[in-house]
Coordinates of C-alpha atoms in Angstrom, one line a residue:
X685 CA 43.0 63.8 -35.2
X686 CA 41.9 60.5 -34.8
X687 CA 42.4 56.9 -36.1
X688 CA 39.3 54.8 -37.9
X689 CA 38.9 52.6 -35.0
X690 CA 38.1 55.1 -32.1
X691 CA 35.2 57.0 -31.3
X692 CA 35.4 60.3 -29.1
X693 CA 32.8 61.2 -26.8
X694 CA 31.5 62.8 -23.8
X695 CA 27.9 62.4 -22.1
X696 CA 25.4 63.6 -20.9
X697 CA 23.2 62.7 -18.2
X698 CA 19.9 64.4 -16.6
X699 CA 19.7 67.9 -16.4
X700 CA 17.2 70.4 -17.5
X701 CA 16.3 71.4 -21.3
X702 CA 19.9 72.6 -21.8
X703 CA 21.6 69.7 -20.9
X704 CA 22.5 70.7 -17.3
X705 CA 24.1 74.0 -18.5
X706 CA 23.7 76.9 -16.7
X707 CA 24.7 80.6 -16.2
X708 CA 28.2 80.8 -14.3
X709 CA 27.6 81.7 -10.8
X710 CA 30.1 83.9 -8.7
X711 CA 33.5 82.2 -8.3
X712 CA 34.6 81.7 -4.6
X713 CA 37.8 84.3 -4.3
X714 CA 41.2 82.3 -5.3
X715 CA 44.2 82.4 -3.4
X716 CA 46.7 80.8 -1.2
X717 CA 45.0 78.9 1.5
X718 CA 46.7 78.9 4.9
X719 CA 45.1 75.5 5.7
X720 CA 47.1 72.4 5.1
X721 CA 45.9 70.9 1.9
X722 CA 46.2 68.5 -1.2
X723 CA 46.9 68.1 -4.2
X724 CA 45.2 65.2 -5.6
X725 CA 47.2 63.8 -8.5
X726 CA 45.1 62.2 -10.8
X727 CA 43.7 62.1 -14.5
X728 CA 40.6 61.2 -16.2
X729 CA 39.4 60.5 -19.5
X730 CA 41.0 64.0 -20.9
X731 CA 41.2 66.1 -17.6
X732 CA 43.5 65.6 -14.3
X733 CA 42.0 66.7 -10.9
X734 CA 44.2 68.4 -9.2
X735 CA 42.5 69.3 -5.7
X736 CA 42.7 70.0 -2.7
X737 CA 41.6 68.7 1.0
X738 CA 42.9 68.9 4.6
X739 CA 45.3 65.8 5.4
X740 CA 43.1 65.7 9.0
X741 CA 40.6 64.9 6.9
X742 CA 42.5 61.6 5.3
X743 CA 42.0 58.7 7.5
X744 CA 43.2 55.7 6.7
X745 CA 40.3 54.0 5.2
X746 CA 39.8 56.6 2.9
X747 CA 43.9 56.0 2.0
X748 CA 42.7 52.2 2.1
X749 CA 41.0 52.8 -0.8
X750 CA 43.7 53.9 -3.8
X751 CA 44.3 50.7 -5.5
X752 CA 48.4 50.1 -6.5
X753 CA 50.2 48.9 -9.6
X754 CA 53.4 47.8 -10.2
X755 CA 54.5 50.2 -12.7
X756 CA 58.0 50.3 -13.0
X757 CA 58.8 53.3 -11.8
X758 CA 61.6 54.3 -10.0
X759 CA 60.6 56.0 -6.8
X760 CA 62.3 59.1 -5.2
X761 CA 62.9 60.4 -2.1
X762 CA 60.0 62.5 -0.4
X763 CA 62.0 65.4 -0.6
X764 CA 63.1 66.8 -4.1
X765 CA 62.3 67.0 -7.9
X766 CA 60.1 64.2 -8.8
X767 CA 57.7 63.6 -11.9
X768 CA 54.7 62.1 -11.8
X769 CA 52.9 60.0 -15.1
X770 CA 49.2 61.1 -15.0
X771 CA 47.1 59.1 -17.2
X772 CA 43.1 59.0 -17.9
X773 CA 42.0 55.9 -18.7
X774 CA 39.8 55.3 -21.0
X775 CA 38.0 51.6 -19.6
X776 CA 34.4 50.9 -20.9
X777 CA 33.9 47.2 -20.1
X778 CA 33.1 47.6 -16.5
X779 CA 30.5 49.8 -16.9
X780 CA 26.9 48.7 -17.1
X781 CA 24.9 48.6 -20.5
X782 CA 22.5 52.2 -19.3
X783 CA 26.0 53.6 -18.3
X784 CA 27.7 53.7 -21.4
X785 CA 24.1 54.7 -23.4
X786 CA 23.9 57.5 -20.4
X787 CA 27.5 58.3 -20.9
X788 CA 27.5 58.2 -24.7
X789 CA 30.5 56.4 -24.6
X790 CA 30.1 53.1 -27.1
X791 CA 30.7 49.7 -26.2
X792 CA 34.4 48.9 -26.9
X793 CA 36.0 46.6 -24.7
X794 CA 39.7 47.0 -24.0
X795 CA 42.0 49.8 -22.2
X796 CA 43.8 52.9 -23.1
X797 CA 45.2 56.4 -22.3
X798 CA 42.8 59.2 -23.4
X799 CA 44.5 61.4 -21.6
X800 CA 48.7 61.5 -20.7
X801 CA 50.3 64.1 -18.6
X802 CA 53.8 64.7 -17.1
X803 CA 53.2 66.8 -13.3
X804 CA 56.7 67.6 -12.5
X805 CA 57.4 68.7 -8.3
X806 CA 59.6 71.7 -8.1
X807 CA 63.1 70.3 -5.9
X808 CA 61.1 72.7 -2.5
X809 CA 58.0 70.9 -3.7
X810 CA 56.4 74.5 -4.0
X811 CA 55.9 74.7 -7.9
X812 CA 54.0 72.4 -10.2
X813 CA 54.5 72.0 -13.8
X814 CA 51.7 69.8 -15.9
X815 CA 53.0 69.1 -19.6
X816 CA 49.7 67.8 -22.1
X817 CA 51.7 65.1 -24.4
X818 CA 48.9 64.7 -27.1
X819 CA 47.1 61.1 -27.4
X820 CA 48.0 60.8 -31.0
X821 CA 51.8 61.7 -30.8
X822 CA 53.7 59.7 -33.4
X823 CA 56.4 57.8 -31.0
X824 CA 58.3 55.0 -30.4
X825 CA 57.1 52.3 -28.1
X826 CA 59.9 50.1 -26.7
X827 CA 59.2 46.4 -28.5
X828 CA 56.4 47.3 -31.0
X829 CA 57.8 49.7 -33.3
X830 CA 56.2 53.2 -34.1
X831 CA 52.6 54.0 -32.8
X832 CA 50.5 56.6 -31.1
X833 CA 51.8 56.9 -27.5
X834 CA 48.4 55.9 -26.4
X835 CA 48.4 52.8 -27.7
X836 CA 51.0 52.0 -25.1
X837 CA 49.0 51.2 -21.9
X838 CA 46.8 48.6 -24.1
X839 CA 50.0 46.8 -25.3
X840 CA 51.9 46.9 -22.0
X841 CA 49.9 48.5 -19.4
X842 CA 51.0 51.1 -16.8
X843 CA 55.0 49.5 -17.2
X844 CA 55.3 50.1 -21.3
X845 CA 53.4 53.7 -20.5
X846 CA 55.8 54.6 -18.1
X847 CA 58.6 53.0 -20.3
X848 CA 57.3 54.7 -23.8
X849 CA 56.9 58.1 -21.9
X850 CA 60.6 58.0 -20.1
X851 CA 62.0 57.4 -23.5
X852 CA 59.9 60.4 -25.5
X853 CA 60.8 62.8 -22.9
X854 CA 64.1 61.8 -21.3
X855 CA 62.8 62.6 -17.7
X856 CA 63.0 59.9 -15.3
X857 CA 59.4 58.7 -14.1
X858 CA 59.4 58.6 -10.5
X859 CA 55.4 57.5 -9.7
X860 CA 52.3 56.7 -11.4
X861 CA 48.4 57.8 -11.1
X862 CA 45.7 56.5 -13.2
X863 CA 42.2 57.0 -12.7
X864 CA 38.8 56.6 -14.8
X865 CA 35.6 58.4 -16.5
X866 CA 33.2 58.0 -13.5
X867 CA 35.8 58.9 -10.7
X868 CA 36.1 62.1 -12.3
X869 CA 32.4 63.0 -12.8
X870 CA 32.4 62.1 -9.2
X871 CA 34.8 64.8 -8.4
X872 CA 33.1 67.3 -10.0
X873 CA 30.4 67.0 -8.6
X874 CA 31.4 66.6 -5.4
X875 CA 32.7 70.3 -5.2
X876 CA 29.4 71.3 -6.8
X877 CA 29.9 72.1 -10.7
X878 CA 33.0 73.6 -12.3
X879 CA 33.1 77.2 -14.5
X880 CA 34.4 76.6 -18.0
X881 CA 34.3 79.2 -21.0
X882 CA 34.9 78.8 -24.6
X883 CA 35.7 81.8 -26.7
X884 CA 34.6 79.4 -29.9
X885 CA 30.8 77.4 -30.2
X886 CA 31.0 73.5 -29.6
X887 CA 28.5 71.5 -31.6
X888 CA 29.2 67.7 -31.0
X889 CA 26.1 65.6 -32.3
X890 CA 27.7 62.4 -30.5
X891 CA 27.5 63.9 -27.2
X892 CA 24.6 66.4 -27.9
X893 CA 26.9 69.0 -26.5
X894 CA 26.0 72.6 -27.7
X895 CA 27.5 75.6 -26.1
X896 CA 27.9 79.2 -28.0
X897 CA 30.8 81.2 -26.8
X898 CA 30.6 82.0 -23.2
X899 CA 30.9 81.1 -19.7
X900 CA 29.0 78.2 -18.3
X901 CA 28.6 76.2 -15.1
X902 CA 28.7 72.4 -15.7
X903 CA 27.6 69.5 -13.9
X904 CA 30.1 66.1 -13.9
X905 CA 28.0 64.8 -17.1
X906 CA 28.7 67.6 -18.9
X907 CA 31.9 68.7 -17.8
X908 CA 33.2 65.2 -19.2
X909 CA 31.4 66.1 -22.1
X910 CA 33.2 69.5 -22.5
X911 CA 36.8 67.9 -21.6
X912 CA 36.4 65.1 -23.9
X913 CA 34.9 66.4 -26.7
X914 CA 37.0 67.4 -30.0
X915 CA 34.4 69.1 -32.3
X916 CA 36.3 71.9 -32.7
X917 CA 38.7 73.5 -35.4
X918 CA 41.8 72.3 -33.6
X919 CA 40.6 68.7 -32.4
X920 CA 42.3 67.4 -30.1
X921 CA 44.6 70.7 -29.3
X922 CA 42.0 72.7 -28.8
X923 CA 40.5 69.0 -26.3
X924 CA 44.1 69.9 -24.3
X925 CA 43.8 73.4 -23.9
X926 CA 40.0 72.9 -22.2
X927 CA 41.4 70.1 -20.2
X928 CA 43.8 72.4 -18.6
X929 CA 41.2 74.6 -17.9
X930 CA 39.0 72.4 -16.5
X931 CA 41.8 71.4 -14.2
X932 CA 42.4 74.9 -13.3
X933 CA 39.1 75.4 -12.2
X934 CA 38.9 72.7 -10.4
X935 CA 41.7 73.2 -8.5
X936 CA 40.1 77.0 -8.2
X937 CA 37.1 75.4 -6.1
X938 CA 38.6 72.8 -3.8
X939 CA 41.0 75.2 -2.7
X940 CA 38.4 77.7 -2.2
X941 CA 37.2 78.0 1.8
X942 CA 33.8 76.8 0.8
X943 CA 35.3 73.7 0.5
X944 CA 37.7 73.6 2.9
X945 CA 35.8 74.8 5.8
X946 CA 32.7 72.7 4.3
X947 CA 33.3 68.9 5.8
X948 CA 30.7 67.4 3.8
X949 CA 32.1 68.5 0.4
X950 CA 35.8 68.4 1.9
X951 CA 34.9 64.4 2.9
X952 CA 33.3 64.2 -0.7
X953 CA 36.0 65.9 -2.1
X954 CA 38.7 63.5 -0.4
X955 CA 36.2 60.3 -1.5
X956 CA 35.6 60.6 -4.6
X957 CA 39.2 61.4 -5.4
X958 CA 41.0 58.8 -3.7
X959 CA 38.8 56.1 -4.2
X960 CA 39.1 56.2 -8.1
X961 CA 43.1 56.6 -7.9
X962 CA 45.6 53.2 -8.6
X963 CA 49.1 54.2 -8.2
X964 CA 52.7 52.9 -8.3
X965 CA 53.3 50.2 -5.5
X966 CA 56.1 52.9 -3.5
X967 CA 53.3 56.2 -3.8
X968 CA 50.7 54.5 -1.9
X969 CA 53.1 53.9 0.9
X970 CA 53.6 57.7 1.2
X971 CA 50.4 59.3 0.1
X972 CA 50.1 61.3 3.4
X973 CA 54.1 62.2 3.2
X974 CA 53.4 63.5 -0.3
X975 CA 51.1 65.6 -0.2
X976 CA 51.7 66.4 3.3
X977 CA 54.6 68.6 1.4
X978 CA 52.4 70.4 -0.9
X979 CA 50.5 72.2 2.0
X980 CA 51.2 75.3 0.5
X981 CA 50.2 75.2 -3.5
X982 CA 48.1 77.6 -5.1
X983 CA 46.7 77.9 -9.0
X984 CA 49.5 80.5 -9.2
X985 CA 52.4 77.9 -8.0
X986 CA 50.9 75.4 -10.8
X987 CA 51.5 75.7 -14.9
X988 CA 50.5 74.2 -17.9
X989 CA 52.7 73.7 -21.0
X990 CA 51.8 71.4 -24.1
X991 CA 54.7 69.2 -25.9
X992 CA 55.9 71.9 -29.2
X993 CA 54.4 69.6 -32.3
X994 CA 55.8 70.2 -35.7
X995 CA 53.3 68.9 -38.0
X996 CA 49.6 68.6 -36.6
X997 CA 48.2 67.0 -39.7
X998 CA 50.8 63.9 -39.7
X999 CA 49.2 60.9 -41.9
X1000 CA 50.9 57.7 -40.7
X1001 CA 52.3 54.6 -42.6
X1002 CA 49.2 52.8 -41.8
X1003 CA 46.8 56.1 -42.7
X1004 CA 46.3 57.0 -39.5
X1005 CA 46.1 61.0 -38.5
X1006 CA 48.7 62.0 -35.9
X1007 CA 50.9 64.3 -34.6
X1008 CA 54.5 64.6 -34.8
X1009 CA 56.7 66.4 -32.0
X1010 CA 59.0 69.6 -32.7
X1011 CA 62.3 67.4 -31.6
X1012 CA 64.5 70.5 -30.8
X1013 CA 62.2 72.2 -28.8
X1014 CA 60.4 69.3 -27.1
X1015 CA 64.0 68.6 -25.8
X1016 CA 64.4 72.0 -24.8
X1017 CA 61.2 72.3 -23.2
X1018 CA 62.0 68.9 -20.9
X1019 CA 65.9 69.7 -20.7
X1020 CA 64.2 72.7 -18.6
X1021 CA 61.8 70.4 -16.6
X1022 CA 64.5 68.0 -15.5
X1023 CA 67.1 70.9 -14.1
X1024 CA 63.7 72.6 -12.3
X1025 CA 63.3 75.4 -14.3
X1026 CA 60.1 77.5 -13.9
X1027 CA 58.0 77.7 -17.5
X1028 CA 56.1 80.6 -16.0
X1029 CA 56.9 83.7 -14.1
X1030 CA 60.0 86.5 -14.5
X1031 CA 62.8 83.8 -14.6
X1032 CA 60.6 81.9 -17.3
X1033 CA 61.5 84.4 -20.5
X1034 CA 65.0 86.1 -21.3
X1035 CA 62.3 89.1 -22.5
X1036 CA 63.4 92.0 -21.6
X1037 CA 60.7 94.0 -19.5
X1038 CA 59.3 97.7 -20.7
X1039 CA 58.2 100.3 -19.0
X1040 CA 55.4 100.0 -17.4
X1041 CA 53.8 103.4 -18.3
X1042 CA 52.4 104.4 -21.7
X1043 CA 54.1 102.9 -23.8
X1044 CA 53.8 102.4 -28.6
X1045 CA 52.9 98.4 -29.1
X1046 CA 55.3 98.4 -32.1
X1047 CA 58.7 97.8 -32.6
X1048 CA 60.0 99.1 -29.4
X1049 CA 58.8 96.3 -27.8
X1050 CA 60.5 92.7 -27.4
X1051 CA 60.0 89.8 -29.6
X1052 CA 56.7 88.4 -29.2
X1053 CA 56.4 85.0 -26.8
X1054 CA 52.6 84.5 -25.8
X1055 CA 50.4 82.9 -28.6
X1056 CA 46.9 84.2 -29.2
X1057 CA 45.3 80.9 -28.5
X1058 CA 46.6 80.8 -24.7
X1059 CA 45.3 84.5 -24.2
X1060 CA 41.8 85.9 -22.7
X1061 CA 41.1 88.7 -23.2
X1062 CA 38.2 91.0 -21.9
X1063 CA 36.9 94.5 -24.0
X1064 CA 35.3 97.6 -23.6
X1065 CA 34.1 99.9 -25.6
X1066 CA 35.4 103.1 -24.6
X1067 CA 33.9 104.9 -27.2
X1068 CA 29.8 106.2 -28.7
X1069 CA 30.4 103.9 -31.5
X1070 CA 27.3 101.2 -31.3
X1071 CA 28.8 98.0 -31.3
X1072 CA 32.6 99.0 -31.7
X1073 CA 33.3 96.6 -28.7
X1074 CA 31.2 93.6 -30.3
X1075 CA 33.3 94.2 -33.6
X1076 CA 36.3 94.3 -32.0
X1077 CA 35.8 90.7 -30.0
X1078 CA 34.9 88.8 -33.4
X1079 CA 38.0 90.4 -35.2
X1080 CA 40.3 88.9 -31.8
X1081 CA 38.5 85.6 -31.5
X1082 CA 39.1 85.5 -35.6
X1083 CA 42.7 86.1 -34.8
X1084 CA 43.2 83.2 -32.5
X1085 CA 42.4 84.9 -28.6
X1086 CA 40.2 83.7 -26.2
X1087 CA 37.3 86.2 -25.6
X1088 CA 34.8 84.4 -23.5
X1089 CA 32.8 87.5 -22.1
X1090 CA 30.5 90.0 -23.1
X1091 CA 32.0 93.3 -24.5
X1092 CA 31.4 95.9 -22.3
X1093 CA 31.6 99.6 -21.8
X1094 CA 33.7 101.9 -20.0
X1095 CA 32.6 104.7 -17.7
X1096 CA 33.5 107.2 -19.5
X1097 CA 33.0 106.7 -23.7
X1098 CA 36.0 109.2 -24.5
X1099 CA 38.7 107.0 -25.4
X1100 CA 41.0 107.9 -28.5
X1101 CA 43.4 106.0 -29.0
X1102 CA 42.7 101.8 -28.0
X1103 CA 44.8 101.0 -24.9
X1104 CA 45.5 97.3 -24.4
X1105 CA 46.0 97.3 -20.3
X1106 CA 47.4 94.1 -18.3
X1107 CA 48.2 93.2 -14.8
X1108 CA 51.3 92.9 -13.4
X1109 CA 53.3 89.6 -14.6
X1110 CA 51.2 89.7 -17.8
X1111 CA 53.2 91.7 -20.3
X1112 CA 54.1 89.1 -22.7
X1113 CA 50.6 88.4 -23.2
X1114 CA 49.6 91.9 -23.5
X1115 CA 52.3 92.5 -26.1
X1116 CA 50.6 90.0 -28.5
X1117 CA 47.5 91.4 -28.1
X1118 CA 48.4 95.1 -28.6
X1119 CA 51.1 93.6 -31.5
X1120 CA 47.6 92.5 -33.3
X1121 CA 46.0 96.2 -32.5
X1122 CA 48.3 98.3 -34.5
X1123 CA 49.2 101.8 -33.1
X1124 CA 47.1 100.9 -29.4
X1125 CA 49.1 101.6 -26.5
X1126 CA 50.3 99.1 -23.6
X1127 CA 49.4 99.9 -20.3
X1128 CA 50.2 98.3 -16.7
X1129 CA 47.3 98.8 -14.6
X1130 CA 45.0 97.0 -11.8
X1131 CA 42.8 94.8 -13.2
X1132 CA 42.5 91.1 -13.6
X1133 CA 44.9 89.4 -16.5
X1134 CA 44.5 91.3 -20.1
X1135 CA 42.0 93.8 -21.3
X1136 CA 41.6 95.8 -24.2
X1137 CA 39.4 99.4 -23.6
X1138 CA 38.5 100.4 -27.5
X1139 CA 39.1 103.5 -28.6
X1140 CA 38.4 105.9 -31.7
X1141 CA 41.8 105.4 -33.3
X1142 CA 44.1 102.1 -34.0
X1143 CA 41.2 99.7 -32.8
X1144 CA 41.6 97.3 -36.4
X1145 CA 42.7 93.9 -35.4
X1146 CA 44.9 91.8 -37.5
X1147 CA 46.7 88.3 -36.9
X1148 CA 49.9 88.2 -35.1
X1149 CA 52.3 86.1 -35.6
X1150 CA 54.4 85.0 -32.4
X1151 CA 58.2 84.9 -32.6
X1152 CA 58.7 81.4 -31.0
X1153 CA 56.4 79.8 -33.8
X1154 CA 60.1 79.0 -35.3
X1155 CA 59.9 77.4 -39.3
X1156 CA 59.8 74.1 -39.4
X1157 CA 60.3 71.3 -42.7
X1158 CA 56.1 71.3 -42.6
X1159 CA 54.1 74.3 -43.5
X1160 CA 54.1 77.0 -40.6
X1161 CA 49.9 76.6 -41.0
X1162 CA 50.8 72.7 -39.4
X1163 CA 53.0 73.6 -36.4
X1164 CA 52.0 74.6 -33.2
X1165 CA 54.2 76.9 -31.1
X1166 CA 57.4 76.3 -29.6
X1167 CA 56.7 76.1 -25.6
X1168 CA 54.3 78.6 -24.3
X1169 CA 53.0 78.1 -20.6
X1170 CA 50.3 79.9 -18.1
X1171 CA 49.5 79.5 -14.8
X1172 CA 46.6 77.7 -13.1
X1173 CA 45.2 81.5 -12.2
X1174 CA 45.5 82.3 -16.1
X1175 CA 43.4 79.5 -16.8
X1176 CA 40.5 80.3 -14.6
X1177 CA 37.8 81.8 -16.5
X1178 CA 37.4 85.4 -15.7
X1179 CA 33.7 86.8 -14.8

């Protein structure tokens, strides 16, 4: 959705004949680091970096460098819960005339949020939560009526977004963190490319971006491209969900050790990050003591939710397109922030657990909590049948998952009856898959997030409809779910 007046876009610059899109080369292995590092909180255009870097490595030129606002905010104590305003700004005035034709981004003058974000600290400071709040929310902004929440920053800068956003959500703001386009193509590019899939094509002519489903490694130019970019079925939903990817995989590669234990990408790294950050007056006092307490974060300490929306398909009184929030359970969803409850994990869900042997998909299992659109899937094809496995990726993708590899086969081509399998701590995700495989069988087992083997019986896929997707005074076709949220690790595209 977008109003008459803007123009969305993403860039491209250099490259080869494909536009600096390559083959995905192996991922470094994720996990918890033992070294001390950071998380870099920050957000640009439509994506928020958050990395990671040895404080050694800080000195205090580099810290020298993050420029401050006065933002309004009302600063916490080191210790304890505390949210964080992320926004990306979207400033095109300061860049040079080959810039913006490089960077396809037009020549508008002015300022605003492409990109808001709410990072709330767990009260131990060892749990992240990241809540998207779409650009084109319909809201009230303190002083000039009803508006898109973006248009905040350009009436009031940082203080109104702060203000606007403290009133939508009821959280108290505690610090601020803005930074813009070229910081974060810096960034990227500074650990060396980020891995991105997308289980739908992406043909946007204004940014000559053309991928077919699959995994890709991107360069910063395109990377901006692919976070900014909403030529897709679901605008600028589906522009969310690929930010919190691209996030994720960032966050994936600086913590990796080829970074760590690199000093020239862990000085870039450090850099490129800080130099592109302004925060709130009290943060850039305590950069070091922040961070210095979030030594031990890994992508599975850090989640993603989106704000619940009601009606995606909002007309405005001034014929705008926007997007209006689910009040009850945006309210719920940040009622849960602000007392420090996990979105993610076994505490996240009252769902009752099953067994985690062979087990029917069907009514015996709990009420379905995991939408199709925040599950990837892989598949084989366990069977002789030529292109069973091929068949049975369109009919998911059709349903709504994410299917960004290659079917492939099993070692053995006996399978009877399909058998969705999962890893552990990924059952409510693998019950909506196996809910839209009728008669296939749920199975724990070790592999890497969800996969379904295809077998010679019950391998038909039909759409699923998830039971927190609750009725709503629109049409159901214009809602989005009530809260759903995955981890950092989730996000990661699988090889």
């Amino acid at each position: 959705m977008r109003g008459d007046h803007e123009e969305d876009s993403g860039v491209r610059v250099g490259g080869d004949g494909n536009g600096g899109v390559r083959l995905a080369a192996r991922r470094a292995k994720r996990g918890r680091t033992s070294l001390r590092s950071l998380i870099v909180l920050g957000s640009l255009s439509t994506a928020v970096l958050l990395g990671s870097g040895a404080l050694w490595a800080i000195p205090n030129y580099a810290i020298s460098q993050v420029k401050s606002v006065d933002a309004g905010t009302e600063a916490s104590a080191p210790q304890g819960a505390m949210n964080i305003l992320l926004v990306g700004l979207d400033k095109r005035d300061d860049l040079s005339r080959r810039q913006q034709n490089q960077l396809h981004l037009g020549r508008e003058e002015g300022q605003r949020t492409d990109t808001m974000m709410v990072i709330h600290l767990s009260e131990d400071h060892t749990k992240v939560t990241v809540v998207s709040l779409p650009r084109d929310s319909w809201t009230e902004i303190p002083g000039y009526g009803t508006h898109k929440i973006n248009a905040a920053y350009q009436y009031g800068g940082a203080k109104l977004a702060v203000r606007t956003v403290q009133e939508a959500t009821g959280l108290k703001i505690n610090h601020y963190v803005e930074v813009n386009i070229l910081g974060f193509i810096d960034v990227v590019e500074s650990l060396g490319g980020v891995t991105v899939c997308t289980p739908v094509p992406i043909n946007d002519p204004k940014t000559k971006l053309d991928l077919q489903p699959g995994t890709y490694d991107l360069n910063g130019a395109d990377a901006l491209a692919y976070a900014r970019t909403r030529a897709t079925a679901r605008s600028d939903l589906d522009r969310i969900d690929r930010q919190q990817q691209v996030i994720s995989a960032l966050m994936q590669k600086a913590l990796s050790g080829g970074t760590l234990t690199n000093p020239a990408k862990l000085t870039g790294l450090v850099n490129s990050a800080l130099k592109t950050l302004t925060v709130d007056d009290a943060l850039k006092k305590d950069v070091l003591g922040l961070v210095g307490q979030l030594k031990d974060v890994s992508t599975d300490d850090v989640s993603f939710a989106t704000v619940p929306l009601s009606d995606v398909n909002f007309t405005t009184p001034t014929k705008e397109s926007a997007v209006l929030w689910d009040k009850q359970a945006a309210r719920d969803l940040f009622r849960r922030i602000d007392s420090d409850q996990p979105l993610t994990g076994p505490t996240a869900t009252a769902s009752p657990k099953s067994s985690p042997k062979v087990s029917p998909s069907a009514s015996a299992s709990p009420a379905l909590t995991v939408p199709p659109h925040r599950i990837s899937v892989r598949v084989l094809n366990g069977t002789l049948i030529t292109g069973l496995g091929a068949r049975t990726k369109t009919a998911l993708v059709e349903a709504g998952f994410m299917v960004p590899a290659p079917p492939g086969d099993t070692a053995k081509r006996d399978t009877t009856t399909t058998v969705v399998r999962y890893a552990k701590g990924r059952e409510d995700s693998a019950r909506t898959v196996a809910a839209a495989i009728p008669g296939a069988e749920l199975r724990e087992a070790n592999v890497q997030g969800v996969e379904v083997i295809v077998g010679q019986a019950h391998n038909t896929v039909k759409k699923v409809k998830v039971a927190a997707e609750r009725p709503t005074a629109t049409p159901s076709e214009t809602a989005t779910p009530a809260t759903s949220a995955k981890t950092a690790t989730e996000n990661i595209c699988k090889k």
